[in-house]
mmCIF file of C-alpha atoms in Angstrom:
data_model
loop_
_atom_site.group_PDB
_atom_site.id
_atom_site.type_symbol
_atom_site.label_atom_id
_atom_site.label_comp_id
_atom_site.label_asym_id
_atom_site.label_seq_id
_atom_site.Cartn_x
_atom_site.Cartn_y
_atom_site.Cartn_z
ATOM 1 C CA UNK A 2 19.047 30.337 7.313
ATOM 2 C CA UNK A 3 18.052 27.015 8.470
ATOM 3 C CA UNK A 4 15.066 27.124 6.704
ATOM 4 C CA UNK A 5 17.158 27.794 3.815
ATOM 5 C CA UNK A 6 19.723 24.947 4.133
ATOM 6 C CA UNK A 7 16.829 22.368 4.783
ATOM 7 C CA UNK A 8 15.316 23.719 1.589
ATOM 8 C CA UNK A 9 19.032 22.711 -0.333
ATOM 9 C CA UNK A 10 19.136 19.691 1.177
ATOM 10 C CA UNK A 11 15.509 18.565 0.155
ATOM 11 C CA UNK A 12 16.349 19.561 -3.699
ATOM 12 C CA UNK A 13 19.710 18.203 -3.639
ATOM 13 C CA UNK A 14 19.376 14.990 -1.453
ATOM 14 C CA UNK A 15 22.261 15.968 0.440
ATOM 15 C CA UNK A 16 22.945 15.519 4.210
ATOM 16 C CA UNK A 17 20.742 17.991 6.672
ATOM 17 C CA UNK A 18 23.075 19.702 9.252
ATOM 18 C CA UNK A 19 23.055 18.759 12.674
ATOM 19 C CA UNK A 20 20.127 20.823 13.846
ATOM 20 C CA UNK A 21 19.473 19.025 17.501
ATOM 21 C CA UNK A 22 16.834 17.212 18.745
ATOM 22 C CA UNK A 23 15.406 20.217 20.110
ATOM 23 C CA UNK A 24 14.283 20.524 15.921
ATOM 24 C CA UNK A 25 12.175 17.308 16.136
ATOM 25 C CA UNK A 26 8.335 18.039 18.130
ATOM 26 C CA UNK A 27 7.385 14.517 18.397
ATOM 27 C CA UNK A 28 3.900 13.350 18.628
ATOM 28 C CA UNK A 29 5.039 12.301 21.570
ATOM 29 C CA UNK A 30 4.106 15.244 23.341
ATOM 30 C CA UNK A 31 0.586 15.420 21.928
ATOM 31 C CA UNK A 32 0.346 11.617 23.770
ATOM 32 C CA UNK A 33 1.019 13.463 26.738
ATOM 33 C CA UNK A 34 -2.575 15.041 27.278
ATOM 34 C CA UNK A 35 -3.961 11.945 24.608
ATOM 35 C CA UNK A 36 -2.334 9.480 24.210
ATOM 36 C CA UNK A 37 -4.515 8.273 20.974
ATOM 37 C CA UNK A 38 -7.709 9.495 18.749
ATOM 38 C CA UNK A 39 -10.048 6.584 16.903
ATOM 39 C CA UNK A 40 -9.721 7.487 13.521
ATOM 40 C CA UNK A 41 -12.729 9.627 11.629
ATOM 41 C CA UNK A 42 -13.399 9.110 7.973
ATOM 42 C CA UNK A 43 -11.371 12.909 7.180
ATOM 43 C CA UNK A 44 -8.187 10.721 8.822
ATOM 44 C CA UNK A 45 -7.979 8.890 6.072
ATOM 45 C CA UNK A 46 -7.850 12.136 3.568
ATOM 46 C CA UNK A 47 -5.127 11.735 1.097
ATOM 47 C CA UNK A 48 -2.880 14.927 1.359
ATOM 48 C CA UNK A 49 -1.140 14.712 -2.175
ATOM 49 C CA UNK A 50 1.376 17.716 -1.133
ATOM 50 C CA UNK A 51 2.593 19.689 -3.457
ATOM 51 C CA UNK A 52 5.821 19.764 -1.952
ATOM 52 C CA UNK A 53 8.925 17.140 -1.347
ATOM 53 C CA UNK A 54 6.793 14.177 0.177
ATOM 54 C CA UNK A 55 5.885 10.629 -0.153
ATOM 55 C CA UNK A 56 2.347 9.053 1.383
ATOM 56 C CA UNK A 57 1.279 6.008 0.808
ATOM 57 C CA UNK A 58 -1.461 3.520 1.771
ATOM 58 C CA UNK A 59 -0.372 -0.177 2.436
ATOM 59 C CA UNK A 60 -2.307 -3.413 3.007
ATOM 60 C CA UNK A 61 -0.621 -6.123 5.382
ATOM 61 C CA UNK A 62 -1.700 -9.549 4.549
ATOM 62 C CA UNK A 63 -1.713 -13.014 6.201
ATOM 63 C CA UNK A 64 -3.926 -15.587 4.599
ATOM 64 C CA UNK A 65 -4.983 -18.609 6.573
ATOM 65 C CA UNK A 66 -3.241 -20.493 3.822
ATOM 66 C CA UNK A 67 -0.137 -19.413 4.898
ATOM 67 C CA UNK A 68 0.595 -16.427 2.446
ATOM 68 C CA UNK A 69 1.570 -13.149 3.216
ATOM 69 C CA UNK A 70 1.066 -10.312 1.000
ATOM 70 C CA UNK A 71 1.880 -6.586 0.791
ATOM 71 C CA UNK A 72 0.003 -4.219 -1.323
ATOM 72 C CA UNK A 73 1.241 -0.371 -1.556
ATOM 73 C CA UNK A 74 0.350 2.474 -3.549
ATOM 74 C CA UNK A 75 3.041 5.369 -2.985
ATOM 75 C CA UNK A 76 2.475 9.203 -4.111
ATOM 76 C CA UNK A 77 5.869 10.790 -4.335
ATOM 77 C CA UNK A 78 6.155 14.324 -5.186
ATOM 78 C CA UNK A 79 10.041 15.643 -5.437
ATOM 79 C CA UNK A 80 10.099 19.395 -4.797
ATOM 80 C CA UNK A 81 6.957 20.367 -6.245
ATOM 81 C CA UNK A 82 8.425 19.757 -9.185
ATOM 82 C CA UNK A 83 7.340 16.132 -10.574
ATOM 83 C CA UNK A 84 4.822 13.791 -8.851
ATOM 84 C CA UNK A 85 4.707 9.883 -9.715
ATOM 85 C CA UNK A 86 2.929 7.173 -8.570
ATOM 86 C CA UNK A 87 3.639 3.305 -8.065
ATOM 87 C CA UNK A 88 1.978 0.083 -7.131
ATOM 88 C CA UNK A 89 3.300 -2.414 -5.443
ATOM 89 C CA UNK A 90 2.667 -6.000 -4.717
ATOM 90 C CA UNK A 91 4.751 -8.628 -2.637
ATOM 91 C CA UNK A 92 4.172 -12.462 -2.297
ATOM 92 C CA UNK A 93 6.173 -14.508 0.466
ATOM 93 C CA UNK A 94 5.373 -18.750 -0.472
ATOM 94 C CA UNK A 95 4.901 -21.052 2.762
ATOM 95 C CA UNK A 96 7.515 -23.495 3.181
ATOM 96 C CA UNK A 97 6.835 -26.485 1.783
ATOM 97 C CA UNK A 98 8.624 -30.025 1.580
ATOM 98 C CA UNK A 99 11.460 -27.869 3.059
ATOM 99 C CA UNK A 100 11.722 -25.435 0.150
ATOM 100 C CA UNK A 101 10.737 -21.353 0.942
ATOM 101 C CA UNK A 102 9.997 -20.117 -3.063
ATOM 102 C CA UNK A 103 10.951 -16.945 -3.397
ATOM 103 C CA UNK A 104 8.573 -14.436 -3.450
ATOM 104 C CA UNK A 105 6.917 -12.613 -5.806
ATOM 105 C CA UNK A 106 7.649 -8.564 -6.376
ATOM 106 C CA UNK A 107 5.817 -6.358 -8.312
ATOM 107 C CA UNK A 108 6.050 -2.639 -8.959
ATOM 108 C CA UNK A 109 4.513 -1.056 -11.575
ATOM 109 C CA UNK A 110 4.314 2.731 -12.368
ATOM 110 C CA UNK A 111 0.731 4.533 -12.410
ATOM 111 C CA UNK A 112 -0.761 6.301 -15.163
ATOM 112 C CA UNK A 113 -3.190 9.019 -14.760
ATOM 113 C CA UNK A 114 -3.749 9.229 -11.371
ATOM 114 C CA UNK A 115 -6.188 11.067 -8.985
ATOM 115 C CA UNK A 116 -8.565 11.294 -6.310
ATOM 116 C CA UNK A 117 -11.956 11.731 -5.838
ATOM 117 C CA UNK A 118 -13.565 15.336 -4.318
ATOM 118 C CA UNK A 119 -12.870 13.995 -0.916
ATOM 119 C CA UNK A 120 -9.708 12.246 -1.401
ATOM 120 C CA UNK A 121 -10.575 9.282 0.210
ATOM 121 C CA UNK A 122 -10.398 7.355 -3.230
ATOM 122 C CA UNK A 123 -7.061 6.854 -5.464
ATOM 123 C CA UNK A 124 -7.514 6.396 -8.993
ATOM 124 C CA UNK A 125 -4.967 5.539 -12.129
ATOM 125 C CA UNK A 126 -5.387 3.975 -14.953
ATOM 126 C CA UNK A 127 -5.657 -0.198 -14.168
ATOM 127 C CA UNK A 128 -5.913 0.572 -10.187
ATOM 128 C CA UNK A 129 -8.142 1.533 -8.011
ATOM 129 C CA UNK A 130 -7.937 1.893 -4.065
ATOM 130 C CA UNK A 131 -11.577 2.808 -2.951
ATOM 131 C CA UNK A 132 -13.383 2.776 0.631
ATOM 132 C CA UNK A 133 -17.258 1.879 1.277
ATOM 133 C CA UNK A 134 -19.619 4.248 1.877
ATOM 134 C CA UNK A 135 -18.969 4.178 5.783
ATOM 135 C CA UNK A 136 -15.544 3.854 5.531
ATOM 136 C CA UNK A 137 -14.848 0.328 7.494
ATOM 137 C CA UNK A 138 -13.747 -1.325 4.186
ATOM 138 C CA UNK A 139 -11.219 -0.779 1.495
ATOM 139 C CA UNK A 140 -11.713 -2.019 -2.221
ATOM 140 C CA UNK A 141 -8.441 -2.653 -3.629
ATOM 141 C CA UNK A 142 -7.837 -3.441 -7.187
ATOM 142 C CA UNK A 143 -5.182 -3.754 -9.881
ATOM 143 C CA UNK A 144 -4.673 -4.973 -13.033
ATOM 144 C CA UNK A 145 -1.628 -3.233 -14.204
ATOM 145 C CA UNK A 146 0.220 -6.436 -14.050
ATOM 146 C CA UNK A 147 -0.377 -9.406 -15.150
ATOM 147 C CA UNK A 148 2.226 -11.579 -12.691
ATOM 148 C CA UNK A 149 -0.094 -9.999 -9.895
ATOM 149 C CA UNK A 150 -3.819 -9.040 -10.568
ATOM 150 C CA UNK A 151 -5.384 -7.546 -7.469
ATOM 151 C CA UNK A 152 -8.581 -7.917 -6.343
ATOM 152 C CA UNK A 153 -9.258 -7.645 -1.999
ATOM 153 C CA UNK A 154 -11.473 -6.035 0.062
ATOM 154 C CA UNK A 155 -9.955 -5.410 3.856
ATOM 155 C CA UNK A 156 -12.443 -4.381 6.250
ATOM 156 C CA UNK A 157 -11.649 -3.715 9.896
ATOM 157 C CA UNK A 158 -13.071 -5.614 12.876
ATOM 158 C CA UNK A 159 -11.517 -2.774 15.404
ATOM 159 C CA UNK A 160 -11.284 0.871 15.294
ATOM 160 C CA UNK A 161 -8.758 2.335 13.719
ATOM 161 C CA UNK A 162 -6.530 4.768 15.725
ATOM 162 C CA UNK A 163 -3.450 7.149 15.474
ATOM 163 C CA UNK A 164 -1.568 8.665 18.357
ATOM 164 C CA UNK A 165 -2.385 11.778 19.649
ATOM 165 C CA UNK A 166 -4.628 14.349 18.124
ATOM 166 C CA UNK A 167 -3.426 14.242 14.461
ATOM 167 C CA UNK A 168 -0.642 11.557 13.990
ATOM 168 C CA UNK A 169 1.816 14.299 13.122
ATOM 169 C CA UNK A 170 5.557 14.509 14.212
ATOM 170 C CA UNK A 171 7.211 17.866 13.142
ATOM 171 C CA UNK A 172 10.548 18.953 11.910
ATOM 172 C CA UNK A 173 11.879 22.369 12.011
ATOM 173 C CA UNK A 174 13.843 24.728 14.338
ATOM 174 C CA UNK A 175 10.606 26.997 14.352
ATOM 175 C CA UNK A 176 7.633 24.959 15.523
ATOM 176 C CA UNK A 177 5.192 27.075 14.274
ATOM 177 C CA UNK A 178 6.584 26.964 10.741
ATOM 178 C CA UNK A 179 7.803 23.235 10.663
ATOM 179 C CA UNK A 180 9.344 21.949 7.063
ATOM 180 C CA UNK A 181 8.819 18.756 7.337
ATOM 181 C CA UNK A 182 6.138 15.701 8.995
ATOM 182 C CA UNK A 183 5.743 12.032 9.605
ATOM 183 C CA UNK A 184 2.420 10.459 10.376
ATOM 184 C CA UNK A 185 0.918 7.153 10.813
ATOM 185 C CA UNK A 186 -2.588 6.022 11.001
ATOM 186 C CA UNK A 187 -3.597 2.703 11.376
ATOM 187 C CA UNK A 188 -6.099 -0.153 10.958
ATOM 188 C CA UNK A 189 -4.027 -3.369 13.229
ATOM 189 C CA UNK A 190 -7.299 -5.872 12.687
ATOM 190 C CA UNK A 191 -8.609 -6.354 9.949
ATOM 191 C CA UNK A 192 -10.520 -9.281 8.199
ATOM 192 C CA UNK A 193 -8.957 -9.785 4.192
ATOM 193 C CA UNK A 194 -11.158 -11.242 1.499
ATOM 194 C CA UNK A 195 -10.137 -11.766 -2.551
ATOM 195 C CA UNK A 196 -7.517 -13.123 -4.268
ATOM 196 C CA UNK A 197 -4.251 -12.192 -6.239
ATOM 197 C CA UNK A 198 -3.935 -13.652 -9.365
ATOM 198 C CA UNK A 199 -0.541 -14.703 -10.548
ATOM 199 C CA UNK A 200 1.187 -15.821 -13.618
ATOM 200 C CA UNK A 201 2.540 -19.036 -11.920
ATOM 201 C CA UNK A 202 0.077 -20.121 -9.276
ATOM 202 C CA UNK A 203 -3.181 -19.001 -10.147
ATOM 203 C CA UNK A 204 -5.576 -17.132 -8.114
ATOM 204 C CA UNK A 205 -4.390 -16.680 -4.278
ATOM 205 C CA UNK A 206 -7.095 -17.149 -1.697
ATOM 206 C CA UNK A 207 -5.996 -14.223 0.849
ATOM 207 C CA UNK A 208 -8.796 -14.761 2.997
ATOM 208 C CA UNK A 209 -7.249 -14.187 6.624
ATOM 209 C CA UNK A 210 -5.770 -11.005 8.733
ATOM 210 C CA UNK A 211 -4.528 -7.907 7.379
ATOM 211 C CA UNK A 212 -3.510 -4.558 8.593
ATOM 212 C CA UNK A 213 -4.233 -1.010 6.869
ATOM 213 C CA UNK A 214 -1.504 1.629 7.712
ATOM 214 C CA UNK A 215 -1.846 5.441 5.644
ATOM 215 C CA UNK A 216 1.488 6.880 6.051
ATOM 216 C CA UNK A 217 3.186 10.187 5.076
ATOM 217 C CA UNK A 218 6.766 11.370 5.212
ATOM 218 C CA UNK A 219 6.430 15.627 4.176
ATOM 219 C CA UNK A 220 10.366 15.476 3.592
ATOM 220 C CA UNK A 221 13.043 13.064 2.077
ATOM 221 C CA UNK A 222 12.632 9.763 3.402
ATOM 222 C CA UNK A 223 16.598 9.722 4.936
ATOM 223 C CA UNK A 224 16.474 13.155 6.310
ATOM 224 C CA UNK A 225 13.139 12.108 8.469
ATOM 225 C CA UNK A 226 14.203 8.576 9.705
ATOM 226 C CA UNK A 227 17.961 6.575 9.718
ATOM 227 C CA UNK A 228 16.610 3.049 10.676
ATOM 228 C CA UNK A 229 12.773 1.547 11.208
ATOM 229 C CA UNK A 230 11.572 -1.100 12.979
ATOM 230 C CA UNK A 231 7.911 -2.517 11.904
ATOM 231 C CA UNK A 232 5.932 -5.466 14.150
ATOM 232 C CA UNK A 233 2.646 -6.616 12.907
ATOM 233 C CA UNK A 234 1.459 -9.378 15.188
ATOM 234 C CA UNK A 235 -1.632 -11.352 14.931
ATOM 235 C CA UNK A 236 -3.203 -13.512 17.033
ATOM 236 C CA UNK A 237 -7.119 -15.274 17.433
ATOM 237 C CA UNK A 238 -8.013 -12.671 20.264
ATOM 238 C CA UNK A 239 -5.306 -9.647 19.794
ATOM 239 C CA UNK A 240 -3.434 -7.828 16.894
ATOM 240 C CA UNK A 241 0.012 -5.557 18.035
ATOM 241 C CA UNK A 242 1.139 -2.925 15.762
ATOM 242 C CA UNK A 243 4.164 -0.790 15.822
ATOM 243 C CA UNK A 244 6.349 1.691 13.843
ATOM 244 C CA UNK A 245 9.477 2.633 15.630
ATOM 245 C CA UNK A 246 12.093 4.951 13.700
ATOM 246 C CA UNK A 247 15.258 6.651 14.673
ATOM 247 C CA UNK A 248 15.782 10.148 12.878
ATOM 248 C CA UNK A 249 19.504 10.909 11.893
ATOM 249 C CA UNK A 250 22.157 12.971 13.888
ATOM 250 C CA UNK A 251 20.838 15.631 12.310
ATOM 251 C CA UNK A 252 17.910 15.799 14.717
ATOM 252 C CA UNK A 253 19.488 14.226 17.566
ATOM 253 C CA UNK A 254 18.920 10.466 17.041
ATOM 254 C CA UNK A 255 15.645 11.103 18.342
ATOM 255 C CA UNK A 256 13.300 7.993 18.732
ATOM 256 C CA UNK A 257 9.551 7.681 18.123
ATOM 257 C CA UNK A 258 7.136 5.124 18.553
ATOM 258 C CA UNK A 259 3.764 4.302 17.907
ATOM 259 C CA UNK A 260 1.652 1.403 18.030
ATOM 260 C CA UNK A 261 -1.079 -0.582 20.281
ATOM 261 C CA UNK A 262 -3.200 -3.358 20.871
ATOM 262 C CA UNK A 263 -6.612 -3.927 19.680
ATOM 263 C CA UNK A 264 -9.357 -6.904 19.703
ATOM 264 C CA UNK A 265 -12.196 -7.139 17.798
ATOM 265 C CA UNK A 266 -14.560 -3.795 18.502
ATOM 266 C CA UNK A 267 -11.673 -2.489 20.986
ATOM 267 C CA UNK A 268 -9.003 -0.560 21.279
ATOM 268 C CA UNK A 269 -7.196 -1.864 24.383
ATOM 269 C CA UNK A 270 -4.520 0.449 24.468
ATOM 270 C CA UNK A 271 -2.399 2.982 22.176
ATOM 271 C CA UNK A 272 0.383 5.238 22.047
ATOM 272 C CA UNK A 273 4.227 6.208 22.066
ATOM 273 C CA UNK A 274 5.137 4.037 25.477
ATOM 274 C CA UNK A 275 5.982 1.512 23.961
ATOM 275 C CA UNK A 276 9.693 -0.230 23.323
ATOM 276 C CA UNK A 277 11.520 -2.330 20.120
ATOM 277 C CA UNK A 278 14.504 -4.071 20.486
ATOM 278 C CA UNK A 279 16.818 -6.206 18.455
ATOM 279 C CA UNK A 280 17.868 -8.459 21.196
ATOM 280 C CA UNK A 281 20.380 -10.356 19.429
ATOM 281 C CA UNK A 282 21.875 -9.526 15.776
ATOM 282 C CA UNK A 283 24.318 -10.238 13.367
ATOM 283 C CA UNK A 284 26.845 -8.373 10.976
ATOM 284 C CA UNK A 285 25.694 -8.440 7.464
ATOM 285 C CA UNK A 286 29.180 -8.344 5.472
ATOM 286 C CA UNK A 287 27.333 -7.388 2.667
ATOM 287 C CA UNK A 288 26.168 -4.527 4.010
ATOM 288 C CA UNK A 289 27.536 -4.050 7.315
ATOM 289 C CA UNK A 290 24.251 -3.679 8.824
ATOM 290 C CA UNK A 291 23.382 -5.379 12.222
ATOM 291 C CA UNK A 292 20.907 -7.856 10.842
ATOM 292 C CA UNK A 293 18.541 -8.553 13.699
ATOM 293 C CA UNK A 294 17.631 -12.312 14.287
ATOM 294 C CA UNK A 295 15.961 -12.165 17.792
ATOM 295 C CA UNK A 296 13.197 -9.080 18.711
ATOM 296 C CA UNK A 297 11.601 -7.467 21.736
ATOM 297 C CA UNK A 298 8.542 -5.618 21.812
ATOM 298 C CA UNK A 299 7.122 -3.928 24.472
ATOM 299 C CA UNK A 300 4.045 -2.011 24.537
ATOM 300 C CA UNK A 301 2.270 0.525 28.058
ATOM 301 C CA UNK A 302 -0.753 2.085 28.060
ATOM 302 C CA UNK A 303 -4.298 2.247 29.893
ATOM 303 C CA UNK A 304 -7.541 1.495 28.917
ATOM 304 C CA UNK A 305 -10.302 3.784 28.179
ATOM 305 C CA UNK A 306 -11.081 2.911 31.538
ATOM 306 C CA UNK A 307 -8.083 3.983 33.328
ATOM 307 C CA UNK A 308 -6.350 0.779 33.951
ATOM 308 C CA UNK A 309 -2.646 -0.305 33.418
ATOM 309 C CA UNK A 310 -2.449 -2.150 30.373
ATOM 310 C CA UNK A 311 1.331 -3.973 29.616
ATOM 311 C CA UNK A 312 2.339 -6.421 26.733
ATOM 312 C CA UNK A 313 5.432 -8.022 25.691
ATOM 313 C CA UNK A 314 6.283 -10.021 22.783
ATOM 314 C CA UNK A 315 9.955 -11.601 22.381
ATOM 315 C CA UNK A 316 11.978 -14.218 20.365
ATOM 316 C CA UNK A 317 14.100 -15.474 17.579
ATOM 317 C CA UNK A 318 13.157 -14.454 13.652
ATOM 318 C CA UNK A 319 14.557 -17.310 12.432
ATOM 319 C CA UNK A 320 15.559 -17.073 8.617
ATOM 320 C CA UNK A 321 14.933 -13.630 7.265
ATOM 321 C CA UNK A 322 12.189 -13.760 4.057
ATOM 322 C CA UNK A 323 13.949 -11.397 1.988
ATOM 323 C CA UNK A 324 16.363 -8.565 2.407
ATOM 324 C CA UNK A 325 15.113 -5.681 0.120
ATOM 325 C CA UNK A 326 18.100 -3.070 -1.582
ATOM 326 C CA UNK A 327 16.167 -0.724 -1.896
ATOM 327 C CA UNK A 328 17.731 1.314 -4.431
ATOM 328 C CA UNK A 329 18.173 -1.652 -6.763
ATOM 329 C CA UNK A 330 14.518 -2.293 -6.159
ATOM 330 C CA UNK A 331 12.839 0.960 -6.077
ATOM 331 C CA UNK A 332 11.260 3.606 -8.894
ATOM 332 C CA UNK A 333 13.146 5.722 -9.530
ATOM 333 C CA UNK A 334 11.900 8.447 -8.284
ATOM 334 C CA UNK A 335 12.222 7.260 -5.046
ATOM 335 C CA UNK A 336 16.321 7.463 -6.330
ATOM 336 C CA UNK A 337 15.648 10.993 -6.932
ATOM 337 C CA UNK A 338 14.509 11.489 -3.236
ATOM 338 C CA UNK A 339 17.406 9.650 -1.843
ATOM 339 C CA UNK A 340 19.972 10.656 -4.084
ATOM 340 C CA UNK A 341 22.863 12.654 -3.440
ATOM 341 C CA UNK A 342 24.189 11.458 -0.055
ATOM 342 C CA UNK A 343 27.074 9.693 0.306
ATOM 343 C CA UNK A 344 26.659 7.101 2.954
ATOM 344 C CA UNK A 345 23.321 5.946 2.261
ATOM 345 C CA UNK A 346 22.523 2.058 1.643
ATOM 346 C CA UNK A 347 18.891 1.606 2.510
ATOM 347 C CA UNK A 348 18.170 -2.082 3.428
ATOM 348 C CA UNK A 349 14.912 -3.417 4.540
ATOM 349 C CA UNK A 350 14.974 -6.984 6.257
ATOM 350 C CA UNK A 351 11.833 -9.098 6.354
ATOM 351 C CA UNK A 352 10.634 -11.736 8.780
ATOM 352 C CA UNK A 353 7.998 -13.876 9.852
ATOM 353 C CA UNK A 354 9.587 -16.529 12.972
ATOM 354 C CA UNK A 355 8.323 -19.976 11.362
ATOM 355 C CA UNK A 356 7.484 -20.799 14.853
ATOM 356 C CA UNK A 357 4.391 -18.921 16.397
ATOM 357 C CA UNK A 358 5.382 -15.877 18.887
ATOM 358 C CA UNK A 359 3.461 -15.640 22.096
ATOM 359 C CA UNK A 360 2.202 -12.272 23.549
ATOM 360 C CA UNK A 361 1.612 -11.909 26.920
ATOM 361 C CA UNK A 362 -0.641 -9.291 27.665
ATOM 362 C CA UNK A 363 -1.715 -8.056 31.294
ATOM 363 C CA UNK A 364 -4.692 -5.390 31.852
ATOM 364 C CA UNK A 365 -5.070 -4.223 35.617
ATOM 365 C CA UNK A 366 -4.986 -6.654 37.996
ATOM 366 C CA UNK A 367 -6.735 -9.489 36.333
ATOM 367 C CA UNK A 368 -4.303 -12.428 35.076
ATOM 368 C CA UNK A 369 -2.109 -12.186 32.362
ATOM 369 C CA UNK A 370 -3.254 -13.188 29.243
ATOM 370 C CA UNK A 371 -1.088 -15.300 26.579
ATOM 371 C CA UNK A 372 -1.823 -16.058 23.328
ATOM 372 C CA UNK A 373 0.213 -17.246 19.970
ATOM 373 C CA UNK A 374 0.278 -15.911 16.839
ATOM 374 C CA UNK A 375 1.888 -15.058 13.960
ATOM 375 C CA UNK A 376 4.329 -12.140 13.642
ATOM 376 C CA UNK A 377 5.581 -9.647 10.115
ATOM 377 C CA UNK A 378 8.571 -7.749 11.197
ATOM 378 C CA UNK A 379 10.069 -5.545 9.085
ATOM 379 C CA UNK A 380 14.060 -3.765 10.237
ATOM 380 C CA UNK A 381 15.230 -1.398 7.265
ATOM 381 C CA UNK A 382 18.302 0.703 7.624
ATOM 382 C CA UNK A 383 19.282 3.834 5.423
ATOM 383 C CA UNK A 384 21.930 5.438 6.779
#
């Protein structure tokens, strides 16, 4: 019967019940016995279900000109019943003689797509997201629109890594037959080369840092996670990555969190010990959401060697970049997948602290380590 009821509430978008958190198996427990995997080529697999999902692969730019960029491509499916496709591109503008420009959004429906036989390549008409032969590099191209023609290559300069075995939290009250996943893989350095090509600008040198995160949600976005909280730091020496979402009442407010800390050929540490806090926030009247404008992140692990590794990165976000509604900004088909319940106003707020954040980073019992850099934080809140 639950089964049944999570089936309704997929199709019609409305609320789950409260199931407990005892209906969540988080990857967290996979951590347990290991606590991350370096990511094979077959990691990378698209897996294009053919039920209610959405996956997508996403780019993370900063560009030592002071950009930073966002490219996405998002496979949605709604209930096995119609799949679509979207790219999207963002643009945030340095500050300059005082003046933030606002930034540049595209997203553009895909035509035509597919894979290749190993599904490590996405194809549609005008876009193509392709890896190298050895998998270390992503070709990313797009010509779909003309206010933002795509043309990067990100390669990675660490391995890549998700938690655990597979990546994979599970929902369902029967953990052998769970409806519904989330799973993250990630790239946190990576060096960017290429340029996006705007109407108003020109061609964009993004030479700099990125980050290459494959995500999939196998259920309705709002019924997997009720708030986020997303920290891409990069520094000369280090890059920190995290994901951090809440699920809804439904499955017990249950919190998961994944991330780590790399350097260039090394994964220092990775896994779900880790910690995000909005230290200090503010009421939205708009929305009523607790806008965050001050951030903790904490981050425990060991290295492949056995020793303690601890990191901390703190302070104010200073004016927000953008705040995203998503359902005034969205496909539609993303509508379709959140439709239906009252009560949900997805919001994502964006950040990047003007000032550099400092991460202070201790491994055994040699001194700590602290280093500046730049931080993308991302809090979105659904419901």
């Amino acid at each position: 019967m639950n089964w049944l009821k999570q089936q309704v509430a997929n199709v019609a978008g409305t609320q789950e019940p409260i199931y407990g958190p005892s209906a969540i198996q988080s990857v967290a427990k996979q951590a347990q016995a290991t606590p991350y995997t370096e990511l094979q080529p077959d990691d990378l697999k698209w897996t294009a279900m053919e039920s209610t999902c959405v996956e997508t692969q996403v780019f993370y730019l900063m560009a030592d000109s002071g950009h930073i960029g966002m490219v996405q491509v998002i496979y949605s499916n709604v209930a096995g019943i119609h799949t679509t496709c979207q790219f999207n591109t963002k643009i945030f503008y340095p500050t300059k003689d005082g003046k933030t420009p606002t930034p540049l959004w595209c997203s553009d429906a895909l035509d035509n797509q597919g894979f290749d036989e190993h599904k490590l390549s996405f194809y549609a008409d005008g876009c193509a997201v392709t890896p190298n032969p050895d998998t270390t590099a992503y070709t990313v191209k797009s010509a779909i629109n003309e206010s933002s023609i795509v043309n990067l290559t990100v390669t990675r300069t660490s391995p890549g890594f998700q938690v655990g075995t597979n990546g994979k939290s599970f929902f369902g009250t029967d953990p052998h037959h769970p409806w519904g996943t989330m799973r993250h893989a990630f790239w946190p350095r990576c060096h960017v080369q290429g340029s996006i090509i705007t109407k108003e600008d020109g061609a964009l040198d993004f030479q700099g840092r990125g980050v290459f995160i494959h995500a999939l949600q196998g259920m309705k976005p709002h019924h997997a996670a009720a708030k986020w909280t997303f920290a891409d730091f990069q520094s000369p020496t280090y890059s920190a990555i995290m994901m951090e979402y809440t699920t809804p009442p439904s499955y017990g407010s249950t919190v998961v969190n994944v991330g780590g800390i790399v350097k260039d050929g090394e994964i220092i540490c990775a896994g779900v010990t880790n910690t995000a806090e909005h230290t200090a926030s503010k009421e939205d009247k708009e929305t009523e959401w607790p806008e965050p404008t001050a951030v903790k992140f904490t981050w425990r692990g060991k290295t492949k060697g056995g020793e303690d590794v601890s990191a901390e990165l703190a302070g104010g976000l200073g004016e927000r970049l953008d705040k995203v509604d998503v359902m005034a900004k969205v496909p539609g088909f993303v509508k379709t997948l959140v439709g239906g319940l009252v009560g949900t106003k997805p919001y994502i707020y964006q950040y990047s602290p003007p000032q550099n954040l400092t991460l202070k980073l201790k491994i055994g019992d040699g001194e700590e380590k602290v280093e500046e850099g730049l931080l993308f934080s991302e809090a979105t809140f659904i419901c």
